[in-house]
PDB file of C-alpha atoms in Angstrom:
ATOM      1  CA  UNK B   1       6.100  -1.918  -2.872  1.00  0.00           C
ATOM      2  CA  UNK B   2       6.247   1.515  -0.708  1.00  0.00           C
ATOM      3  CA  UNK B   3       3.425  -0.161   1.692  1.00  0.00           C
ATOM      4  CA  UNK B   4       2.206  -3.284   3.251  1.00  0.00           C
ATOM      5  CA  UNK B   5      -0.993  -2.999   4.014  1.00  0.00           C
ATOM      6  CA  UNK B   6      -2.699  -5.741   7.067  1.00  0.00           C
ATOM      7  CA  UNK B   7      -3.919  -8.715   6.604  1.00  0.00           C
ATOM      8  CA  UNK B   8      -6.673 -10.775   7.828  1.00  0.00           C
ATOM      9  CA  UNK B   9      -6.084 -14.445   8.637  1.00  0.00           C
ATOM     10  CA  UNK B  10      -8.545 -16.878   7.001  1.00  0.00           C
ATOM     11  CA  UNK B  11     -11.022 -17.949  10.023  1.00  0.00           C
ATOM     12  CA  UNK B  12      -9.881 -14.834  11.907  1.00  0.00           C
ATOM     13  CA  UNK B  13     -11.797 -10.957  11.348  1.00  0.00           C
ATOM     14  CA  UNK B  14     -10.881  -8.033  12.569  1.00  0.00           C
ATOM     15  CA  UNK B  15     -12.816  -5.586  14.355  1.00  0.00           C
ATOM     16  CA  UNK B  16     -10.722  -2.833  11.849  1.00  0.00           C
ATOM     17  CA  UNK B  17     -10.796  -0.042  14.798  1.00  0.00           C
ATOM     18  CA  UNK B  18      -8.029   0.772  13.226  1.00  0.00           C
ATOM     19  CA  UNK B  19      -6.119   0.732   9.902  1.00  0.00           C
ATOM     20  CA  UNK B  20      -2.463   0.824  10.048  1.00  0.00           C
ATOM     21  CA  UNK B  21      -0.218   0.833   7.415  1.00  0.00           C
ATOM     22  CA  UNK B  22       3.220  -0.015   7.318  1.00  0.00           C
ATOM     23  CA  UNK B  23       5.836   1.545   5.361  1.00  0.00           C
ATOM     24  CA  UNK B  24       8.728  -1.127   3.373  1.00  0.00           C
ATOM     25  CA  UNK B  25      11.467   1.461   4.420  1.00  0.00           C
ATOM     26  CA  UNK B  26      11.865   3.254   8.177  1.00  0.00           C
ATOM     27  CA  UNK B  27      12.881   5.973   6.417  1.00  0.00           C
ATOM     28  CA  UNK B  28       9.761   6.862   4.354  1.00  0.00           C
ATOM     29  CA  UNK B  29       7.450   6.670   7.770  1.00  0.00           C
ATOM     30  CA  UNK B  30       8.582  10.676   9.303  1.00  0.00           C
ATOM     31  CA  UNK B  31       8.809  11.867   5.851  1.00  0.00           C
ATOM     32  CA  UNK B  32       5.071  10.325   5.127  1.00  0.00           C
ATOM     33  CA  UNK B  33       3.906  11.108   8.337  1.00  0.00           C
ATOM     34  CA  UNK B  34       5.338  14.599   7.388  1.00  0.00           C
ATOM     35  CA  UNK B  35       3.392  14.892   3.742  1.00  0.00           C
ATOM     36  CA  UNK B  36      -0.154  13.228   4.835  1.00  0.00           C
ATOM     37  CA  UNK B  37      -0.339  16.222   8.406  1.00  0.00           C
ATOM     38  CA  UNK B  38       0.843  18.691   5.510  1.00  0.00           C
ATOM     39  CA  UNK B  39      -1.482  18.056   3.399  1.00  0.00           C
ATOM     40  CA  UNK B  40      -4.772  18.091   6.119  1.00  0.00           C
ATOM     41  CA  UNK B  41      -4.483  13.730   6.572  1.00  0.00           C
ATOM     42  CA  UNK B  42      -4.697  12.996  10.870  1.00  0.00           C
ATOM     43  CA  UNK B  43      -2.495  10.631  11.686  1.00  0.00           C
ATOM     44  CA  UNK B  44      -1.419   8.779  14.570  1.00  0.00           C
ATOM     45  CA  UNK B  45       0.562   6.009  16.521  1.00  0.00           C
ATOM     46  CA  UNK B  46      -0.736   2.962  17.985  1.00  0.00           C
ATOM     47  CA  UNK B  47       0.724   1.162  20.468  1.00  0.00           C
ATOM     48  CA  UNK B  48       4.060   1.948  20.804  1.00  0.00           C
ATOM     49  CA  UNK B  49       6.706  -0.200  23.260  1.00  0.00           C
ATOM     50  CA  UNK B  50       5.636  -0.686  27.268  1.00  0.00           C
ATOM     51  CA  UNK B  51       9.530  -0.304  27.884  1.00  0.00           C
ATOM     52  CA  UNK B  52       9.969   3.237  26.163  1.00  0.00           C
ATOM     53  CA  UNK B  53       6.731   4.622  27.989  1.00  0.00           C
ATOM     54  CA  UNK B  54       8.654   6.047  31.529  1.00  0.00           C
ATOM     55  CA  UNK B  55       6.228   4.693  33.941  1.00  0.00           C
ATOM     56  CA  UNK B  56       7.320   0.811  32.891  1.00  0.00           C
ATOM     57  CA  UNK B  57      10.863   2.746  32.366  1.00  0.00           C
ATOM     58  CA  UNK B  58      11.159   3.196  36.368  1.00  0.00           C
ATOM     59  CA  UNK B  59      10.824  -0.339  36.762  1.00  0.00           C
ATOM     60  CA  UNK B  60      13.791  -0.956  34.623  1.00  0.00           C
ATOM     61  CA  UNK B  61      12.147  -1.885  31.151  1.00  0.00           C
ATOM     62  CA  UNK B  62      13.951   0.870  29.177  1.00  0.00           C
ATOM     63  CA  UNK B  63      16.806  -1.088  29.561  1.00  0.00           C
ATOM     64  CA  UNK B  64      15.233  -3.855  26.888  1.00  0.00           C
ATOM     65  CA  UNK B  65      14.907  -2.899  22.435  1.00  0.00           C
ATOM     66  CA  UNK B  66      12.619  -5.793  21.418  1.00  0.00           C
ATOM     67  CA  UNK B  67      14.017  -5.853  17.635  1.00  0.00           C
ATOM     68  CA  UNK B  68      10.653  -6.411  16.007  1.00  0.00           C
ATOM     69  CA  UNK B  69       8.690  -3.958  18.257  1.00  0.00           C
ATOM     70  CA  UNK B  70      11.037  -1.484  17.440  1.00  0.00           C
ATOM     71  CA  UNK B  71      11.167  -2.195  13.960  1.00  0.00           C
ATOM     72  CA  UNK B  72       7.286  -2.036  13.683  1.00  0.00           C
ATOM     73  CA  UNK B  73       7.037   1.824  15.604  1.00  0.00           C
ATOM     74  CA  UNK B  74       9.500   2.778  13.185  1.00  0.00           C
ATOM     75  CA  UNK B  75       7.813   1.863  10.130  1.00  0.00           C
ATOM     76  CA  UNK B  76       3.926   2.181  10.878  1.00  0.00           C
ATOM     77  CA  UNK B  77       1.196   4.707  11.322  1.00  0.00           C
ATOM     78  CA  UNK B  78      -2.248   5.080  12.141  1.00  0.00           C
ATOM     79  CA  UNK B  79      -5.004   6.002   8.698  1.00  0.00           C
ATOM     80  CA  UNK B  80      -8.272   7.925  10.013  1.00  0.00           C
ATOM     81  CA  UNK B  81     -10.641   5.564  10.380  1.00  0.00           C
ATOM     82  CA  UNK B  82     -13.706   6.520  12.339  1.00  0.00           C
ATOM     83  CA  UNK B  83     -17.881   5.693  11.130  1.00  0.00           C
ATOM     84  CA  UNK B  84     -18.247   8.883   9.698  1.00  0.00           C
ATOM     85  CA  UNK B  85     -15.527   9.295   7.475  1.00  0.00           C
ATOM     86  CA  UNK B  86     -16.276   9.325   3.700  1.00  0.00           C
ATOM     87  CA  UNK B  87     -15.871   8.048   0.467  1.00  0.00           C
ATOM     88  CA  UNK B  88     -14.358  11.423  -0.141  1.00  0.00           C
ATOM     89  CA  UNK B  89     -12.029  11.492   2.418  1.00  0.00           C
ATOM     90  CA  UNK B  90     -11.268   8.136   1.975  1.00  0.00           C
ATOM     91  CA  UNK B  91     -10.256   8.406  -1.863  1.00  0.00           C
ATOM     92  CA  UNK B  92      -8.693  11.157  -0.329  1.00  0.00           C
ATOM     93  CA  UNK B  93      -5.927   9.839   1.880  1.00  0.00           C
ATOM     94  CA  UNK B  94      -5.461   7.033  -0.560  1.00  0.00           C
ATOM     95  CA  UNK B  95      -4.739   9.792  -3.170  1.00  0.00           C
ATOM     96  CA  UNK B  96      -2.673  11.538  -0.782  1.00  0.00           C
ATOM     97  CA  UNK B  97      -0.310   8.061  -0.209  1.00  0.00           C
ATOM     98  CA  UNK B  98       0.010   7.472  -4.066  1.00  0.00           C
ATOM     99  CA  UNK B  99       0.987  11.185  -4.236  1.00  0.00           C
ATOM    100  CA  UNK B 100       3.507  10.317  -1.552  1.00  0.00           C
ATOM    101  CA  UNK B 101       5.411   7.410  -3.735  1.00  0.00           C
TER     102      UNK B 101
END
């Protein structure tokens, strides 16, 4: 399994305002991002570690590193997810991810 999809826990429901996938291997993430962008898919990153923001580094938070946060940041990407996203574009995004792997 090359990517890990978001899961809903029974009894909890997501608003799905963003759709984040996780690559099984950290090294694949940057290559996948480049491939998708080169093929017209606008991907993004969400929820970087607070301690990586310059404002918090000034306050001394840049001195810590949280292993799970670093893993998340280095392996997750946000796929397009908005109300006007067509089925055609959804299929294209999936096709490009499959083509990459």
